[in-house]
Amino acid sequence: YRLRRRVEERIQQHREQAHENAYLGFLDPEDGDTPLAVRPDVCFSFPNEYPYNRLYDGGHTFHNHYYPQIGDFDSGEEERCAQFIDRLPPIDYWVRNLDRRPRHAFWLQTSTDRFYPDFVCRLRDERYLVVEYKGADRWSDDDSHEKRTLGELWAERSDGQCLFVMPKGPDHDTIRAEVG
């Protein structure tokens, strides 16, 4: 049984590597045949429903959130990032993106699952900004690297209509710099 288990594990490793290589090849910006095109009218909609998992019950009053109620934040750092976004003059409105709600949220496909960035913002100049807050302790891990690479490619393919930023911990100035 040990030999069988080792062979099965090795086969699974090869499958995962082949899957990742195919996925990365699909996204390769050097490949002119890559069919990845980004159009805001296809990427974003703000439906009437906002089925959050948990309601935010913190003490801060947000003024520019699209919906009257806000889904809860994963951490105090993420909440402070939302407060920063809420005060940025270029932001017309923003949404606390819903995790694991593909019909009601913005997501990007990674090599293994869906990536639901933390915030989707509509700018006054009609561009979109997507923000994935990442604590400094996780900013450099493989998962964050894949999400950052995917988000940056997604923004690059939008012809300037969409922006992506993943601040490293409380470095909110990267968000301000992205929106200009």
Coordinates of C-alpha atoms in Angstrom, one line a residue:
Y1 CA 0.0 0.0 0.0
R2 CA 2.8 2.4 0.7
L3 CA 4.2 2.1 -2.9
R4 CA 0.7 2.6 -4.3
R5 CA 0.1 5.7 -2.2
R6 CA 3.5 7.1 -3.2
V7 CA 2.7 6.5 -6.9
E8 CA -0.7 8.1 -6.5
E9 CA 0.8 11.1 -4.8
R10 CA 3.4 11.5 -7.5
I11 CA 0.8 11.3 -10.2
Q12 CA -1.3 13.9 -8.4
Q13 CA 1.8 16.2 -8.2
H14 CA 2.3 15.9 -11.9
R15 CA -1.4 16.6 -12.6
E16 CA -1.2 19.8 -10.5
Q17 CA 2.0 20.9 -12.1
A18 CA 0.5 20.3 -15.6
H19 CA -2.6 22.2 -14.6
E20 CA -0.7 25.2 -13.3
N21 CA 1.6 25.2 -16.4
A22 CA -1.4 25.2 -18.7
Y23 CA -3.1 28.0 -16.7
L24 CA 0.1 30.1 -16.7
G25 CA 0.5 29.6 -20.4
F26 CA -3.1 30.7 -20.9
L27 CA -2.4 34.0 -19.1
D28 CA 1.1 34.6 -20.6
P29 CA 1.0 38.2 -21.7
E30 CA 3.8 37.5 -24.3
D31 CA 1.5 35.1 -26.1
G32 CA -0.6 37.0 -28.6
D33 CA -3.1 34.2 -28.7
T34 CA -4.1 34.6 -25.1
P35 CA -7.9 35.3 -25.2
L36 CA -7.9 37.3 -22.0
A37 CA -9.6 40.6 -22.6
V38 CA -11.1 42.9 -19.9
R39 CA -14.1 45.1 -20.3
P40 CA -15.7 46.8 -17.3
D41 CA -19.2 46.3 -18.6
V42 CA -18.6 42.5 -18.4
C43 CA -16.7 42.5 -15.2
F44 CA -18.9 44.6 -12.9
S45 CA -22.5 44.9 -12.0
F46 CA -24.1 46.0 -8.7
P47 CA -27.2 43.8 -8.3
N48 CA -30.0 44.9 -5.9
E49 CA -29.1 42.0 -3.6
Y50 CA -26.1 42.1 -1.3
P51 CA -26.2 38.7 0.5
Y52 CA -23.3 39.2 3.0
N53 CA -22.2 36.4 5.3
R54 CA -22.0 38.5 8.4
L55 CA -23.1 42.1 8.9
Y56 CA -20.5 44.7 9.9
D57 CA -21.4 45.9 13.3
G58 CA -18.3 48.1 14.0
G59 CA -18.5 51.6 15.2
H60 CA -17.4 53.4 12.0
T61 CA -20.0 54.9 9.7
F62 CA -19.1 54.5 6.0
H63 CA -20.4 57.1 3.6
N64 CA -19.5 55.8 0.2
H65 CA -20.4 52.1 0.4
Y66 CA -22.7 51.3 -2.5
Y67 CA -25.1 49.3 -0.3
P68 CA -26.7 50.6 3.0
Q69 CA -25.3 47.6 4.9
I70 CA -21.8 46.2 4.7
G71 CA -20.5 42.7 4.9
D72 CA -18.1 42.2 7.9
F73 CA -14.3 42.5 7.5
D74 CA -11.9 39.7 8.1
S75 CA -9.6 41.8 10.4
G76 CA -9.2 45.2 12.0
E77 CA -6.5 46.0 9.4
E78 CA -9.0 45.3 6.6
E79 CA -11.5 47.5 8.2
R80 CA -8.9 50.3 8.4
C81 CA -8.2 49.8 4.7
A82 CA -12.0 50.2 4.0
Q83 CA -12.0 53.4 6.1
F84 CA -9.1 54.7 4.0
I85 CA -10.9 53.9 0.7
D86 CA -14.1 55.5 2.0
R87 CA -12.3 58.8 2.5
L88 CA -10.4 58.9 -0.9
P89 CA -11.7 61.8 -3.0
P90 CA -11.4 59.9 -6.4
I91 CA -13.7 57.1 -5.1
D92 CA -17.4 57.6 -6.2
Y93 CA -18.6 54.4 -4.4
W94 CA -17.1 51.1 -3.3
V95 CA -18.3 47.6 -2.2
R96 CA -17.0 45.2 0.4
N97 CA -16.7 42.3 -2.1
L98 CA -18.5 39.1 -1.0
D99 CA -16.4 36.0 -0.6
R100 CA -17.6 32.8 -2.2
R101 CA -20.7 34.5 -3.8
P102 CA -19.9 34.2 -7.5
R103 CA -23.3 35.6 -8.6
H104 CA -23.0 38.6 -6.3
A105 CA -19.3 39.3 -6.3
F106 CA -16.4 40.1 -8.5
W107 CA -13.9 37.3 -8.8
L108 CA -10.9 36.2 -10.9
Q109 CA -10.0 32.6 -11.7
T110 CA -6.7 31.4 -10.2
S111 CA -5.0 28.1 -11.1
T112 CA -6.9 26.3 -8.4
D113 CA -10.0 28.3 -7.4
R114 CA -11.6 31.7 -7.5
F115 CA -10.0 34.8 -6.1
Y116 CA -12.5 37.3 -4.5
P117 CA -10.6 40.6 -3.9
D118 CA -11.7 42.5 -0.8
F119 CA -12.9 45.8 -2.4
V120 CA -14.4 46.9 -5.7
C121 CA -14.4 50.7 -6.2
R122 CA -16.0 52.8 -8.9
L123 CA -13.9 56.0 -9.5
R124 CA -15.4 59.4 -10.3
D125 CA -13.7 59.2 -13.7
E126 CA -15.6 55.9 -14.4
R127 CA -12.6 53.6 -14.0
Y128 CA -12.7 50.7 -11.5
L129 CA -10.3 50.0 -8.8
V130 CA -10.0 46.5 -7.2
V131 CA -8.1 46.3 -3.9
E132 CA -6.9 43.1 -2.2
Y133 CA -5.8 43.9 1.3
K134 CA -3.0 41.6 2.3
G135 CA -1.3 41.6 5.7
A136 CA 2.5 42.1 5.6
D137 CA 3.0 38.6 6.9
R138 CA 1.2 37.1 3.9
W139 CA 2.1 39.5 1.1
S140 CA 5.0 37.4 -0.2
D141 CA 3.5 33.9 0.0
D142 CA 2.8 31.9 -3.1
D143 CA -1.0 32.5 -2.9
S144 CA -0.6 36.2 -2.7
H145 CA 2.0 36.2 -5.5
E146 CA -0.4 34.4 -7.8
K147 CA -3.3 36.8 -6.9
R148 CA -1.1 39.8 -7.4
T149 CA 0.2 38.6 -10.7
L150 CA -3.3 37.8 -11.9
G151 CA -4.7 41.1 -10.7
E152 CA -2.0 43.1 -12.4
L153 CA -2.4 41.2 -15.7
W154 CA -6.2 41.7 -15.5
A155 CA -5.7 45.5 -15.0
E156 CA -3.1 45.6 -17.8
R157 CA -5.5 43.9 -20.2
S158 CA -8.3 46.5 -19.5
D159 CA -6.7 49.3 -21.5
G160 CA -6.6 51.6 -18.5
Q161 CA -10.2 51.1 -17.5
C162 CA -9.5 48.9 -14.5
L163 CA -6.9 49.2 -11.8
F164 CA -5.6 46.6 -9.3
V165 CA -3.6 47.1 -6.1
M166 CA -2.5 44.8 -3.3
P167 CA -1.1 47.0 -0.5
K168 CA 1.4 45.3 1.8
G169 CA -0.1 45.6 5.2
P170 CA -1.1 49.1 6.2
D171 CA 0.7 50.8 3.2
H172 CA -2.5 52.6 2.1
D173 CA -0.4 55.1 0.1
T174 CA -0.1 52.4 -2.7
I175 CA -3.9 52.7 -3.1
R176 CA -3.7 56.5 -3.3
A177 CA -0.8 56.3 -5.8
E178 CA -2.8 53.9 -8.0
V179 CA -5.8 56.2 -8.4
G180 CA -3.6 59.2 -8.9

